[in-house]
Coordinates of C-alpha atoms and ligand atoms in Angstrom, one line a residue:
X1 CA 0.0 -0.2 0.0
X2 CA 1.4 3.4 -1.0
X3 CA 1.8 5.8 1.9
X4 CA -0.1 9.3 2.4
X5 CA 2.6 11.9 2.9
X6 CA 2.0 14.7 5.6
X7 CA 2.6 17.2 2.8
X8 CA 3.2 16.8 -1.0
X9 CA 4.2 19.8 -2.8
X10 CA 4.2 18.2 -6.2
X11 CA 0.6 19.0 -7.2
X12 CA 1.4 22.7 -6.6
X13 CA 4.6 22.9 -8.7
X14 CA 2.8 21.0 -11.5
X15 CA 0.5 23.9 -11.8
X16 CA 3.2 26.5 -12.0
X17 CA 6.1 24.5 -13.6
X18 CA 6.2 25.9 -17.1
X19 CA 6.1 29.6 -15.8
X20 CA 8.6 28.9 -13.1
X21 CA 11.2 27.9 -15.8
X22 CA 10.8 31.1 -17.8
X23 CA 10.8 33.1 -14.5
X24 CA 14.3 31.6 -13.8
X25 CA 15.5 32.3 -17.1
X26 CA 14.4 35.9 -16.9
X27 CA 15.9 36.5 -13.6
X28 CA 19.1 34.6 -14.1
X29 CA 19.8 36.7 -17.4
X30 CA 18.6 39.9 -16.1
X31 CA 21.0 40.0 -13.1
X32 CA 18.7 41.6 -10.5
X33 CA 18.9 39.2 -7.6
X34 CA 17.9 41.5 -4.8
X35 CA 15.5 44.3 -5.2
X36 CA 13.9 44.9 -8.6
X37 CA 10.5 44.6 -10.4
X38 CA 9.5 41.0 -9.1
X39 CA 9.9 42.1 -5.4
X40 CA 7.9 45.3 -6.0
X41 CA 5.3 43.5 -7.9
X42 CA 4.9 40.7 -5.3
X43 CA 4.7 43.4 -2.5
X44 CA 2.0 45.4 -4.4
X45 CA 0.1 42.1 -5.1
X46 CA 0.3 40.6 -1.8
X47 CA -0.8 43.9 0.1
X48 CA -3.8 44.0 -2.4
X49 CA -4.7 40.3 -1.5
X50 CA -4.4 41.1 2.1
X51 CA -6.2 44.4 2.0
X52 CA -3.4 46.5 3.4
X53 CA -1.8 49.5 1.9
X54 CA 1.8 48.2 2.5
X55 CA 3.8 44.9 2.2
X56 CA 7.6 44.7 2.9
X57 CA 9.1 41.4 1.6
X58 CA 11.9 40.0 4.1
X59 CA 14.0 37.1 4.1
X60 CA 11.8 34.7 6.4
X61 CA 8.9 34.7 8.9
X62 CA 11.3 34.9 11.8
X63 CA 12.8 38.1 10.4
X64 CA 9.4 39.3 9.6
X65 CA 8.3 39.1 13.2
X66 CA 11.6 40.4 14.4
X67 CA 11.7 43.4 12.4
X68 CA 8.1 44.3 12.8
X69 CA 8.5 44.1 16.5
X70 CA 11.4 46.4 16.4
X71 CA 9.5 48.9 14.2
X72 CA 6.7 48.8 17.0
X73 CA 9.5 49.6 19.6
X74 CA 10.2 46.3 21.0
X75 CA 13.8 46.1 22.4
X76 CA 15.7 46.1 25.8
X77 CA 13.8 46.9 28.6
X78 CA 10.3 46.0 27.0
X79 CA 8.2 43.1 27.1
X80 CA 6.2 41.3 24.2
X81 CA 3.3 39.1 25.1
X82 CA 2.6 35.7 23.0
X83 CA 1.5 32.2 23.4
X84 CA 3.4 29.2 24.6
X85 CA 1.8 27.0 22.0
X86 CA 3.3 28.0 18.6
X87 CA 6.2 27.4 16.5
X88 CA 9.3 28.4 18.5
X89 CA 10.1 31.2 16.0
X90 CA 7.4 33.5 17.6
X91 CA 9.3 33.6 21.0
X92 CA 12.9 33.6 19.2
X93 CA 11.9 36.7 17.4
X94 CA 10.8 38.6 20.4
X95 CA 13.9 37.6 22.4
X96 CA 16.0 38.5 19.3
X97 CA 14.9 42.1 19.7
X98 CA 16.2 42.4 23.3
X99 CA 12.6 42.3 24.7
X100 CA 11.4 39.8 27.2
X101 CA 8.9 37.3 26.1
X102 CA 5.8 37.0 28.3
X103 CA 3.5 34.1 27.7
X104 CA -0.3 33.9 28.0
X105 CA -2.0 30.5 27.8
X106 CA -4.3 29.6 24.9
X107 CA -8.2 29.0 24.9
X108 CA -8.7 25.2 24.8
X109 CA -11.6 25.8 22.3
X110 CA -9.9 28.0 19.7
X111 CA -6.3 27.0 20.6
X112 CA -5.2 30.7 20.1
X113 CA -4.4 33.4 22.7
X114 CA -7.2 33.5 25.4
X115 CA -8.3 37.1 25.5
X116 CA -9.6 36.7 29.2
X117 CA -6.0 36.0 30.2
X118 CA -4.5 38.8 28.3
X119 CA -5.1 41.9 30.4
X120 CA -3.4 40.4 33.3
X121 CA -0.2 40.0 31.2
X122 CA -0.2 43.6 30.0
X123 CA 2.1 46.2 31.8
X124 CA 3.7 49.5 31.5
X125 CA 6.7 47.8 29.7
X126 CA 4.5 45.9 27.1
X127 CA 5.6 47.0 23.7
X128 CA 3.4 44.6 21.6
X129 CA 1.2 41.5 21.7
X130 CA 1.6 38.9 19.1
X131 CA -1.4 36.5 18.6
X132 CA -0.8 33.5 16.4
X133 CA -3.4 32.2 14.2
X134 CA -2.5 28.9 14.9
X135 CA -3.2 26.0 12.3
X136 CA -4.7 28.6 10.0
X137 CA -7.7 29.7 12.2
X138 CA -7.8 33.4 13.0
X139 CA -7.1 34.4 16.5
X140 CA -10.2 36.3 18.2
X141 CA -8.7 39.6 17.2
X142 CA -11.5 41.9 18.3
X143 CA -11.5 40.4 21.9
X144 CA -7.7 40.6 22.1
X145 CA -7.6 44.1 20.9
X146 CA -10.0 45.1 23.5
X147 CA -7.9 43.4 26.3
X148 CA -4.8 45.0 25.0
X149 CA -6.0 48.6 25.1
X150 CA -3.7 50.9 23.2
X151 CA -0.9 48.2 23.0
X152 CA -0.3 47.1 19.3
X153 CA -1.3 43.6 18.0
X154 CA 1.2 41.9 15.5
X155 CA -0.4 39.0 13.9
X156 CA 1.7 36.0 13.5
X157 CA 0.1 35.1 10.3
X158 CA 2.6 32.4 9.3
X159 CA 0.0 29.6 9.0
X160 CA -3.0 31.8 7.9
X161 CA -2.4 33.4 4.4
X162 CA -6.0 34.0 3.2
X163 CA -8.0 33.4 6.4
X164 CA -10.5 36.0 7.3
X165 CA -12.3 37.3 10.2
X166 CA -15.2 40.0 10.3
X167 CA -14.7 40.9 6.6
X168 CA -10.9 41.4 6.5
X169 CA -8.0 39.0 5.7
X170 CA -5.2 37.8 8.0
X171 CA -2.5 40.5 7.5
X172 CA -5.0 43.3 7.9
X173 CA -6.3 42.2 11.3
X174 CA -3.9 44.0 13.6
X175 CA -1.3 47.0 13.6
X176 CA 0.9 44.7 11.4
X177 CA 1.4 41.1 10.5
X178 CA 4.3 38.8 9.9
X179 CA 4.1 36.2 7.1
X180 CA 6.4 33.3 6.5
X181 CA 6.4 31.8 2.9
X182 CA 8.4 28.7 4.0
X183 CA 7.8 26.0 1.5
X184 CA 5.2 24.1 3.1
X185 CA 3.2 27.3 4.4
X186 CA -0.3 28.0 2.5
X187 CA 1.9 30.3 0.2
X188 CA 5.3 29.1 0.1
X189 CA 8.4 30.1 -1.8
X190 CA 11.1 27.4 -3.0
X191 CA 13.2 28.2 -0.1
X192 CA 13.1 30.9 2.7
X193 CA 10.9 34.1 2.4
X194 CA 8.6 36.3 4.6
X195 CA 6.8 39.5 4.7
X196 CA 5.5 42.2 6.8
X197 CA 2.0 43.8 6.0
X198 CA 0.6 47.0 7.7
X199 CA -1.7 50.0 6.8
X200 CA 1.1 52.2 8.6
X201 CA 3.4 53.8 6.2
X202 CA 5.9 55.0 8.7
X203 CA 6.0 51.4 10.2
X204 CA 6.6 49.8 6.7
X205 CA 9.3 52.4 5.9
X206 CA 11.1 51.4 9.2
X207 CA 10.9 47.7 8.1
X208 CA 12.1 48.6 4.7
X209 CA 15.1 50.3 6.3
X210 CA 15.8 47.6 8.8
X211 CA 15.7 44.7 6.2
X212 CA 18.5 46.5 4.3
X213 CA 21.1 47.5 7.1
X214 CA 19.2 50.4 8.3
X215 CA 19.9 52.3 5.0
X216 CA 18.1 55.6 4.2
X217 CA 15.7 55.5 1.2
X218 CA 17.7 56.3 -1.9
X219 CA 21.1 56.2 -0.1
X220 CA 22.5 52.9 0.7
X221 CA 25.6 54.2 2.3
X222 CA 23.8 56.2 5.1
X223 CA 22.6 54.1 7.9
X224 CA 20.1 55.8 9.9
X225 CA 18.9 52.7 11.9
X226 CA 21.0 49.6 13.5
X227 CA 19.5 47.2 10.8
X228 CA 19.9 43.8 9.6
X229 CA 20.1 41.8 6.3
X230 CA 16.7 40.4 5.6
X231 CA 15.9 41.0 2.0
X232 CA 13.5 38.9 -0.1
X233 CA 15.1 37.6 -3.2
X234 CA 13.7 38.6 -6.4
X235 CA 13.6 35.0 -7.6
X236 CA 11.6 34.0 -4.6
X237 CA 9.5 37.0 -5.2
X238 CA 8.7 35.9 -8.7
X239 CA 7.9 32.5 -7.6
X240 CA 5.4 33.7 -5.1
X241 CA 3.6 35.9 -7.6
X242 CA 3.0 32.9 -9.7
X243 CA 1.7 30.8 -6.6
X244 CA -0.3 33.8 -5.2
X245 CA -2.7 33.5 -8.2
X246 CA -3.5 30.0 -6.9
X247 CA -3.7 30.8 -3.2
X248 CA -7.6 31.0 -3.0
X249 CA -8.1 27.7 -4.9
X250 CA -5.4 25.9 -2.9
X251 CA -7.2 27.1 0.3
X252 CA -10.4 25.9 -1.0
X253 CA -9.0 22.5 -1.5
X254 CA -7.5 22.5 2.2
X255 CA -11.0 23.4 3.3
X256 CA -12.5 20.4 1.2
X257 CA -10.2 18.1 2.6
X258 CA -11.0 19.3 6.1
X259 CA -14.7 18.7 5.6
X260 CA -14.0 15.2 4.1
X261 CA -12.0 14.3 7.3
X262 CA -14.8 15.7 9.7
X263 CA -17.5 13.4 7.8
X264 CA -15.0 10.4 7.8
X265 CA -14.0 10.8 11.5
X266 CA -17.6 11.3 12.8
X267 CA -18.3 9.2 15.9
X268 CA -14.5 8.4 16.5
X269 CA -13.3 9.3 20.2
X270 CA -11.3 12.3 18.9
X271 CA -11.8 16.1 19.2
X272 CA -12.0 17.6 15.8
X273 CA -10.5 21.1 15.0
X274 CA -12.8 23.8 16.1
X275 CA -15.4 25.0 13.4
X276 CA -14.8 28.4 11.6
X277 CA -15.0 31.5 13.9
X278 CA -18.3 33.4 13.6
X279 CA -17.8 35.7 10.7
X280 CA -14.5 34.1 9.7
X281 CA -13.0 31.3 7.8
X282 CA -9.9 29.1 8.6
X283 CA -7.5 27.9 5.9
X284 CA -6.2 24.6 7.5
X285 CA -2.5 25.1 7.4
X286 CA -2.7 21.9 9.3
X287 CA -5.6 19.6 10.2
X288 CA -5.0 18.9 14.0
X289 CA -7.1 16.8 16.2
X290 CA -6.8 16.1 19.7
X291 CA -6.6 12.3 21.0
X292 CA -5.8 10.4 24.0
X293 CA -2.7 8.2 23.8
X294 CA -1.3 10.5 21.1
X295 CA 2.1 8.9 20.9
X296 CA 0.5 5.3 20.6
X297 CA -1.9 6.6 17.9
X298 CA 0.8 8.5 16.1
X299 CA 3.1 5.4 16.2
X300 CA 0.2 3.1 14.6
X301 CA -0.6 5.7 11.9
X302 CA 3.0 5.8 10.9
X303 CA 3.3 2.0 10.7
X304 CA 0.2 2.1 8.6
X305 CA 1.9 4.6 6.0
X306 CA 0.2 7.7 7.1
X307 CA 2.6 10.7 7.5
X308 CA 1.1 12.0 10.8
X309 CA 3.0 14.4 12.9
X310 CA 2.7 16.6 15.9
X311 CA 2.6 20.4 16.0
X312 CA 3.9 21.1 18.6
X313 CA 4.9 18.4 21.1
X314 CA 6.4 20.9 23.6
X315 CA 5.3 24.3 24.6
X316 CA 7.8 27.0 24.4
X317 CA 8.3 27.3 28.2
X318 CA 9.2 23.6 28.6
X319 CA 11.8 23.7 25.8
X320 CA 15.4 23.7 27.2
X321 CA 16.3 27.2 25.8
X322 CA 13.2 28.7 27.2
X323 CA 12.8 27.5 30.8
X324 CA 12.9 30.9 32.1
X325 CA 9.6 31.5 30.6
X326 CA 7.6 29.2 33.0
X327 CA 7.3 26.0 34.7
X328 CA 5.2 22.7 34.0
X329 CA 1.6 23.7 35.0
X330 CA 1.9 27.2 34.2
X331 CA 0.0 27.1 31.0
X332 CA -2.3 24.1 31.4
X333 CA -4.3 24.6 28.2
X334 CA -1.3 24.8 26.0
X335 CA 0.4 21.7 27.9
X336 CA -2.7 19.5 27.3
X337 CA -2.9 20.5 23.7
X338 CA 0.9 19.9 23.1
X339 CA 0.1 16.2 24.7
X340 CA -2.9 15.4 22.6
X341 CA -2.4 17.2 19.3
X342 CA -2.3 15.1 16.2
X343 CA -1.7 16.5 12.6
X344 CA -3.3 14.5 9.7
X345 CA -2.0 14.7 6.2
X346 CA -3.3 18.0 4.4
X347 CA -2.3 19.8 1.4
X348 CA -3.7 21.3 -1.8
X349 CA -4.1 18.4 -4.2
X350 CA -4.7 15.6 -1.6
X351 CA -7.1 13.3 -3.0
X352 CA -10.4 11.9 -1.6
X353 CA -8.8 8.4 -1.5
X354 CA -5.8 9.8 0.4
X355 CA -8.1 11.4 2.9
X356 CA -10.1 8.1 3.1
X357 CA -6.9 6.0 3.6
X358 CA -5.6 8.3 6.5
X359 CA -9.1 8.4 8.3
X360 CA -9.3 4.6 8.0
X361 CA -5.9 4.2 9.5
X362 CA -7.0 6.4 12.4
X363 CA -10.2 4.3 12.9
X364 CA -7.8 1.2 13.1
X365 CA -5.5 3.0 15.3
X366 CA -8.2 3.8 17.8
X367 CA -9.9 0.5 17.4
Ligands
PLP1 C1 6.8 29.0 9.9 C2 6.3 29.8 11.2 C3 7.2 30.8 11.6 C4 8.6 31.2 11.2 O1 8.8 31.3 9.8 P1 10.1 31.1 8.9 O2 9.8 31.5 7.6 O3 10.4 29.5 9.1 O4 11.2 31.9 9.7 C5 6.8 31.7 12.7 N1 5.6 31.4 13.4 C6 4.8 30.5 13.1 C7 3.5 30.2 13.9 C8 5.3 29.6 12.0 O5 4.4 28.7 11.6

């Protein structure tokens, strides 16, 4: 029996392959590898897609978070609030600015930052709050904004390209947003890439300067800010433009696969992912259920040829590098989710048959 991979990028590439080859020829012969028409084109198109006035392409999602946080004033002596249940980059980026990460537990229903716990974590030194749209489901931004008062919200939208809430898309739901275009994300480059979106032209200008050694606009030899090197390559930008045209269709395929899983898993002793938020939709970067004896079930799925995985087995505060952020028991909802989370295969182009095979293997694993 052939296996069902967790992610298969081949169906995506099949849709852009002929154009991708001509993009490579054009850029290789043109010689503009950083900055150029493709980067500018992608920035304009992705801003329009998100519904923001600004998009600044950067090298990866971690840099997008870091530079956006710096532009929001995070640095030594400040604090930035986020969740323990996320990819570790969210916490790393905060610490990389010199700010202190402060964690708030997730809501077990939404698996995103719990608005009821946020107010208590905000203090006079809080520079920003970073909600994560975990697994592609938008965090409850209105409730979080209410709890945050006048502290800026920076979306970690690395898993939520195209998700929407209350009539706006991820990327336009806070003061600014950080995206990753790591290859397996809903919109992925063929290597590392990222972006910051915002409606604030001043904030965008600061990120533009920070990504290029703090250079002044139009004068690469005048360094106005202590910056970094974090540019988005022209080649990756060109590939992202090709893929952006397919993003809505690809997200639709993810949602269809999620609906097929829901039907196929009905009645099993698992907790399915939460439904879409009221007035919003999720884009299933991952299809994450919760199950007892997760490690046993994972083992059984794998031996049955199903590429299941865990996102994430250890919350940030229990990672060796980040022990200072808390102890076991401090964030019970995140810890419980980390013990029970199980990701099933999902990607644009996954077939009904593959979904059926993964669901059947789960039924056997639980049987
Ligand atoms: C992927 C991811 C990042 C980091 O993005 P990179 O491009 O890998 O640096 C940050 N936050 C979340 C939630 C992610 O999933």
